[in-house]
GROMACS .gro file of C-alpha atoms in nm:
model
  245
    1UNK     CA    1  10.558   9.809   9.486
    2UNK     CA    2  10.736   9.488   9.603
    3UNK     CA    3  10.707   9.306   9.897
    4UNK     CA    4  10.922   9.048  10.083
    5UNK     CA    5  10.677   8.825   9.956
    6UNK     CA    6  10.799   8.903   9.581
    7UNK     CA    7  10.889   8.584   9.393
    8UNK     CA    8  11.134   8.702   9.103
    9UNK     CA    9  11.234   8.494   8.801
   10UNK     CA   10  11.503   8.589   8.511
   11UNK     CA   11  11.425   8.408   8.212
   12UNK     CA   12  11.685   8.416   7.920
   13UNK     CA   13  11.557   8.392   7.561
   14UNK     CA   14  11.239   8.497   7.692
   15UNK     CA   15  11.147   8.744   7.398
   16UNK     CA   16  10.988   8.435   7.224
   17UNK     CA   17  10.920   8.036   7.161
   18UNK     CA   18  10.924   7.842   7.471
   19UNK     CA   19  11.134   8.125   7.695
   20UNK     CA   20  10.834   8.357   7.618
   21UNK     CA   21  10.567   8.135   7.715
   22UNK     CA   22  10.785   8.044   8.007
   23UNK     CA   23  10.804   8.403   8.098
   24UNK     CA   24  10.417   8.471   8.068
   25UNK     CA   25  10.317   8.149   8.268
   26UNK     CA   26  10.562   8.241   8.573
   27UNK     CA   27  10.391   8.591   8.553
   28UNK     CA   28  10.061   8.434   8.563
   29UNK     CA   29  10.172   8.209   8.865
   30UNK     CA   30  10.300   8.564   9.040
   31UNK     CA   31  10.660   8.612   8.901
   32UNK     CA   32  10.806   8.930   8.856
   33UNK     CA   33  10.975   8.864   8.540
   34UNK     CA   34  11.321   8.973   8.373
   35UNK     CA   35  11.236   8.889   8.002
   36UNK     CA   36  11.623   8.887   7.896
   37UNK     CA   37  11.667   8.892   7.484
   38UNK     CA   38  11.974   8.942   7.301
   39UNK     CA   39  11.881   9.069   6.960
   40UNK     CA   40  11.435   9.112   6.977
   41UNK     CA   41  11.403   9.380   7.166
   42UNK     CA   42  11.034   9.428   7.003
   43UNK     CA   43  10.916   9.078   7.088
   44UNK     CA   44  11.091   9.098   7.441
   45UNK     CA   45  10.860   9.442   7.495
   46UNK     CA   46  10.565   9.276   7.319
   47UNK     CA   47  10.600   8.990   7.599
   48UNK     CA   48  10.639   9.295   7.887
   49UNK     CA   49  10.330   9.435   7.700
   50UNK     CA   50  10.106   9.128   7.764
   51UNK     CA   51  10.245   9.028   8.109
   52UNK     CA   52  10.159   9.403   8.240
   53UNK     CA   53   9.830   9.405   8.046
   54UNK     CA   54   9.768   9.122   8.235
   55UNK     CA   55   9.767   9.248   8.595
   56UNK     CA   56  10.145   9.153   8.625
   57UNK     CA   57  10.541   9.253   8.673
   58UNK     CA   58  10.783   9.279   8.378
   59UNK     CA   59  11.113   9.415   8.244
   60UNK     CA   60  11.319   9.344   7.953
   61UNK     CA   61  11.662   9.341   7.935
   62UNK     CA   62  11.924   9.296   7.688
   63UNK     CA   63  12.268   9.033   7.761
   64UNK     CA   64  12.477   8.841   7.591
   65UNK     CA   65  12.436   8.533   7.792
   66UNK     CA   66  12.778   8.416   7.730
   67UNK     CA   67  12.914   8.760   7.805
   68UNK     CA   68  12.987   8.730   8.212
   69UNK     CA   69  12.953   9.146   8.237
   70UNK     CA   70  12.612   9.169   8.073
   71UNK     CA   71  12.522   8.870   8.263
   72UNK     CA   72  12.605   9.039   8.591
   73UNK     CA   73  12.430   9.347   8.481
   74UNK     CA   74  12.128   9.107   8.388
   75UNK     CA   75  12.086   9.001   8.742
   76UNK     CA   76  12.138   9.315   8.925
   77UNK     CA   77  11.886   9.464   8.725
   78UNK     CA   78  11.643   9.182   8.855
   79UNK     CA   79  11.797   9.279   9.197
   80UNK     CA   80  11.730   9.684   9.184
   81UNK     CA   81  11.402   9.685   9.007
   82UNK     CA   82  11.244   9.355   9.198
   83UNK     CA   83  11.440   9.329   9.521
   84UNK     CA   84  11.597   8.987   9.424
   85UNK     CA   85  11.612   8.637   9.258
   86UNK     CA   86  11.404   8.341   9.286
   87UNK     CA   87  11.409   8.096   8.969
   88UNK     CA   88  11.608   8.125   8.691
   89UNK     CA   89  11.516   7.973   8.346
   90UNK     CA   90  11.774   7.961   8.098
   91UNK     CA   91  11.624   7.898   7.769
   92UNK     CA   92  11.869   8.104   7.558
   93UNK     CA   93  12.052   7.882   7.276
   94UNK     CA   94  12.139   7.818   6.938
   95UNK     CA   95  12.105   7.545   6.693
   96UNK     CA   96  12.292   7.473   6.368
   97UNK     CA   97  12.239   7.130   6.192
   98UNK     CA   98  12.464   6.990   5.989
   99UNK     CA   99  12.626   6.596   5.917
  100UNK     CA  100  12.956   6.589   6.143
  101UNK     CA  101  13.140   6.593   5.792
  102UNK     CA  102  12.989   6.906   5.681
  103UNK     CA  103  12.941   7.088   5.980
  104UNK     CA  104  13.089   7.441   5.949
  105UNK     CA  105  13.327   7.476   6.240
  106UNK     CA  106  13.246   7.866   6.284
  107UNK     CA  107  12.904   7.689   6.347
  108UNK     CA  108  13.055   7.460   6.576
  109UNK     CA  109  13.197   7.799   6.772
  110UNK     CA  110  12.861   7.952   6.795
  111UNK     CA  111  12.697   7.667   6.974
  112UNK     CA  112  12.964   7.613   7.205
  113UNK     CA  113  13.008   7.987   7.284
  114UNK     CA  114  12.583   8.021   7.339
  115UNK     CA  115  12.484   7.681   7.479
  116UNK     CA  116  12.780   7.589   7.652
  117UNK     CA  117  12.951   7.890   7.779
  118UNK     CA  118  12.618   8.030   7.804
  119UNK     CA  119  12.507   7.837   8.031
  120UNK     CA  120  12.788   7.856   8.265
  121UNK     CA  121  12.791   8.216   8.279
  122UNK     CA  122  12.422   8.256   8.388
  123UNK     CA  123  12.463   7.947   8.616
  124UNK     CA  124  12.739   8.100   8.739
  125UNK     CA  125  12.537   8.427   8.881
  126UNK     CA  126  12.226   8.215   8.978
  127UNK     CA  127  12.455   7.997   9.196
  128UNK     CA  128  12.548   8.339   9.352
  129UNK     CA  129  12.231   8.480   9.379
  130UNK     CA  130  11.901   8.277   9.384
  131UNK     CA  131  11.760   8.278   9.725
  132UNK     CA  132  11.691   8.009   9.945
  133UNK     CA  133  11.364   7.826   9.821
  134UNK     CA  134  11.449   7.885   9.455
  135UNK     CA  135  11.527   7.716   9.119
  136UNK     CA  136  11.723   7.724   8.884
  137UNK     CA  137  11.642   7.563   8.565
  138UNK     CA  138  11.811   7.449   8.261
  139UNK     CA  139  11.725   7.359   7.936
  140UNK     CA  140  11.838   7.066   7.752
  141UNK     CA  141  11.693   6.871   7.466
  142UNK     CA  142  11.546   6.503   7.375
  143UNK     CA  143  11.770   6.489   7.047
  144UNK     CA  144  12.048   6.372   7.299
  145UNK     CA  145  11.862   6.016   7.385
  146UNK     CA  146  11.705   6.017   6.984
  147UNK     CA  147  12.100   6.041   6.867
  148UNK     CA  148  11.923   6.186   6.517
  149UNK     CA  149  12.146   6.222   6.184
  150UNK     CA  150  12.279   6.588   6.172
  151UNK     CA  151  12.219   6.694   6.532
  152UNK     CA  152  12.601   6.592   6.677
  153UNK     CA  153  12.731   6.941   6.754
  154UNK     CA  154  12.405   7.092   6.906
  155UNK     CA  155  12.338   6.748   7.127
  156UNK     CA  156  12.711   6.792   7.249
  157UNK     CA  157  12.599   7.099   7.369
  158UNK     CA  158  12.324   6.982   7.519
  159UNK     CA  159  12.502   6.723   7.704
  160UNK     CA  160  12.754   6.930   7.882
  161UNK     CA  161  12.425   7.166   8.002
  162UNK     CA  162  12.328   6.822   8.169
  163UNK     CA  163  12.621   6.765   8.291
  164UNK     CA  164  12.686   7.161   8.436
  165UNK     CA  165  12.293   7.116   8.585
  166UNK     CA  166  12.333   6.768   8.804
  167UNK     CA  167  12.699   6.878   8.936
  168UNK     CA  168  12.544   7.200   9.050
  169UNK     CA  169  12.251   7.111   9.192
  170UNK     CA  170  12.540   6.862   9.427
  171UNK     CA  171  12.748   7.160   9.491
  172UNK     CA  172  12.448   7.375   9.593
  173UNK     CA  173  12.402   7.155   9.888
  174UNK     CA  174  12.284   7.280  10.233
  175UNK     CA  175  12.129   7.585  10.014
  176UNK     CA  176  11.747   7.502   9.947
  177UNK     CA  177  11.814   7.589   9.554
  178UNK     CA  178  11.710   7.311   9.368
  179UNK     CA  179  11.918   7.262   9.007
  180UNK     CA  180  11.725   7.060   8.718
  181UNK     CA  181  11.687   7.072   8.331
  182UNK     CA  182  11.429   7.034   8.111
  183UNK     CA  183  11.433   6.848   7.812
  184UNK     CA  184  11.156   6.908   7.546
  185UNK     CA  185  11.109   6.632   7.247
  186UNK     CA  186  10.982   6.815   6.908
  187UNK     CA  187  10.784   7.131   7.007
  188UNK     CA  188  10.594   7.333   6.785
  189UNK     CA  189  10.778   7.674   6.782
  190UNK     CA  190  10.964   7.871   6.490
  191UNK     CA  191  11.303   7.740   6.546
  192UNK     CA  192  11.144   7.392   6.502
  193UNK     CA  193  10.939   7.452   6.240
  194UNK     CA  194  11.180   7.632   6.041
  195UNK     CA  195  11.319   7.494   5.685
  196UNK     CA  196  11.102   7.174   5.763
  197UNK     CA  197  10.845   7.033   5.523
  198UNK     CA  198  10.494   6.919   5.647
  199UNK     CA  199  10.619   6.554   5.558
  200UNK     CA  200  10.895   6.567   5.795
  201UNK     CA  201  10.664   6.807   6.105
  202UNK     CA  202  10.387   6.494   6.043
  203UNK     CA  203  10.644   6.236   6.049
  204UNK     CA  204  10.834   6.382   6.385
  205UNK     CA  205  10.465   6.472   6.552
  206UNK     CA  206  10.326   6.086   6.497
  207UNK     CA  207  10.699   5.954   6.698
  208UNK     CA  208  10.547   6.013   6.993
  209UNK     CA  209  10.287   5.777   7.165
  210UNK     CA  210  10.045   6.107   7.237
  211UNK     CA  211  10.139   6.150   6.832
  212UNK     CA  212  10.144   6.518   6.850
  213UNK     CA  213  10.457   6.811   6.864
  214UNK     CA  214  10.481   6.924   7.194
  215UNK     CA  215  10.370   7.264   7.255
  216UNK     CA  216  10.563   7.601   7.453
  217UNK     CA  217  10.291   7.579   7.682
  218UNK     CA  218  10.336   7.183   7.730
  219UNK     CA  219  10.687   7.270   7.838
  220UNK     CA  220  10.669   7.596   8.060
  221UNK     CA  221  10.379   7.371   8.258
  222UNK     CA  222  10.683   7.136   8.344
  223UNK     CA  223  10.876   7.476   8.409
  224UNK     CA  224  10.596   7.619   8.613
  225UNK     CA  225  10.624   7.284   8.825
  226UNK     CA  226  11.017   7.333   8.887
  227UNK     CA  227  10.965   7.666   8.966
  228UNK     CA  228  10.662   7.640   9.236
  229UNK     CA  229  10.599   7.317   9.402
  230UNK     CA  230  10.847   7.080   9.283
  231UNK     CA  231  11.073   7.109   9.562
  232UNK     CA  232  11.152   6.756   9.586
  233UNK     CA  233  11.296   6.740   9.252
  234UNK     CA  234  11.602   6.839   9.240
  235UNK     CA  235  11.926   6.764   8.991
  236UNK     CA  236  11.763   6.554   8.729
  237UNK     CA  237  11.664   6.618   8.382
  238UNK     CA  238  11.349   6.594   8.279
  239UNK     CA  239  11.230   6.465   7.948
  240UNK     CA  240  10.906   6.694   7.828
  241UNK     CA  241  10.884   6.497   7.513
  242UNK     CA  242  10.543   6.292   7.506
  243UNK     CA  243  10.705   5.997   7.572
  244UNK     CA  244  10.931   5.945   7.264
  245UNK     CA  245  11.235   5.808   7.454
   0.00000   0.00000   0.00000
């Protein structure tokens, strides 16, 4: 049953990696939770499984996040079943790697449709929505201060999410929603992990000065922060990378 005093957060990507362990920490912090997923529906019930067997609120819900319909549907789902929106964490993207030479352009497309279109699309309905006293809450990445070989079209990407976050969190004034992003260094999840050998995870985990990855649960504590008391932070990107750069 909700109550006025229902906090509400929509988390895209949140069937798994870091948007999953985002989704079960805001749970755990009182969140209902909108676990959106675009192609997992399994994991995105597995994470309304353990949030529910957990004493908490969960839904999942399939969008597109650069599709501005299923984006709109996203939210007034949150709206119907919760009674509003709070926070919203935007953790839905793609990577492709490739040398700017070789990059395949399709590639190129994907990135920019996902990341950057993406992310202007489910801005664009948390500018509308979020309530006063809320976040919302990008994500970025470190590999735009590291400038590493092969990452130029995803770190474009990345850049024009930092750029979308500290404009909007300026044109949000007067409205008590605070606009930030959060920008993990090498974390430990399957997208990372994936087609790397354990030369090049050790090498990458010793950059560094805590010389370890990062973890999802390192980064949704930074999340968790933007989301509750970190009111006074407000359009600025934050680095979650263990002080590599």
């Amino acid at each position: 049953m909700n109550t006025p005093a229902t906090r509400v957060a929509v988390v895209t990507g949140g069937s798994r990696g870091i948007g999953r362990q985002v989704a079960e920490r805001l749970a755990a912090d009182g969140f209902a939770v909108v676990v959106n997923y675009v192609g997992n529906q399994a994991e995105a019930e597995a994470v309304v499984t353990a949030v529910t067997g957990a004493g908490g609120r969960a839904m999942a819900v399939r969008a597109d996040v650069a599709d501005e319909a299923a984006v709109a549907t996203l939210f007034d789902a949150a709206e119907e079943t919760f009674g509003g929106v709070d926070v919203v964490v935007h953790a839905a993207g793609v990577m492709r790697l490739s040398p700017v030479a070789e990059l395949d352009l399709d590639d190129l497309d994907r990135m920019h449709r996902t990341n950057i279109r993406g992310t202007f699309v489910v801005d664009q309905q948390a500018a509308r929505r979020v309530r006063g006293g809320g976040a919302i809450i990008n994500f970025s990445s470190s590999v735009l201060g590291l400038a590493l070989p092969g990452y130029a079209a995803y770190a474009a990407t990345k850049g024009a999410v930092e750029a979308v976050t500290l404009v909007l969190a300026r044109e949000l004034r007067g409205r008590d929603v605070t606009v930030n992003a959060v920008a993990p260094g090498p974390t430990a999840t399957a997208l990372f992990l994936d087609g790397k050998d354990e030369e090049t995870i050790a090498r990458m985990a010793a950059q560094p000065p805590l010389e370890r990855l990062g973890t999802p649960d390192d980064i949704a504590e930074v999340v968790a922060f933007l989301a509750g008391p970190g009111r006074w932070v407000n359009g600025q990107v934050i680095r979650a990378n263990g002080g590599i750069v």
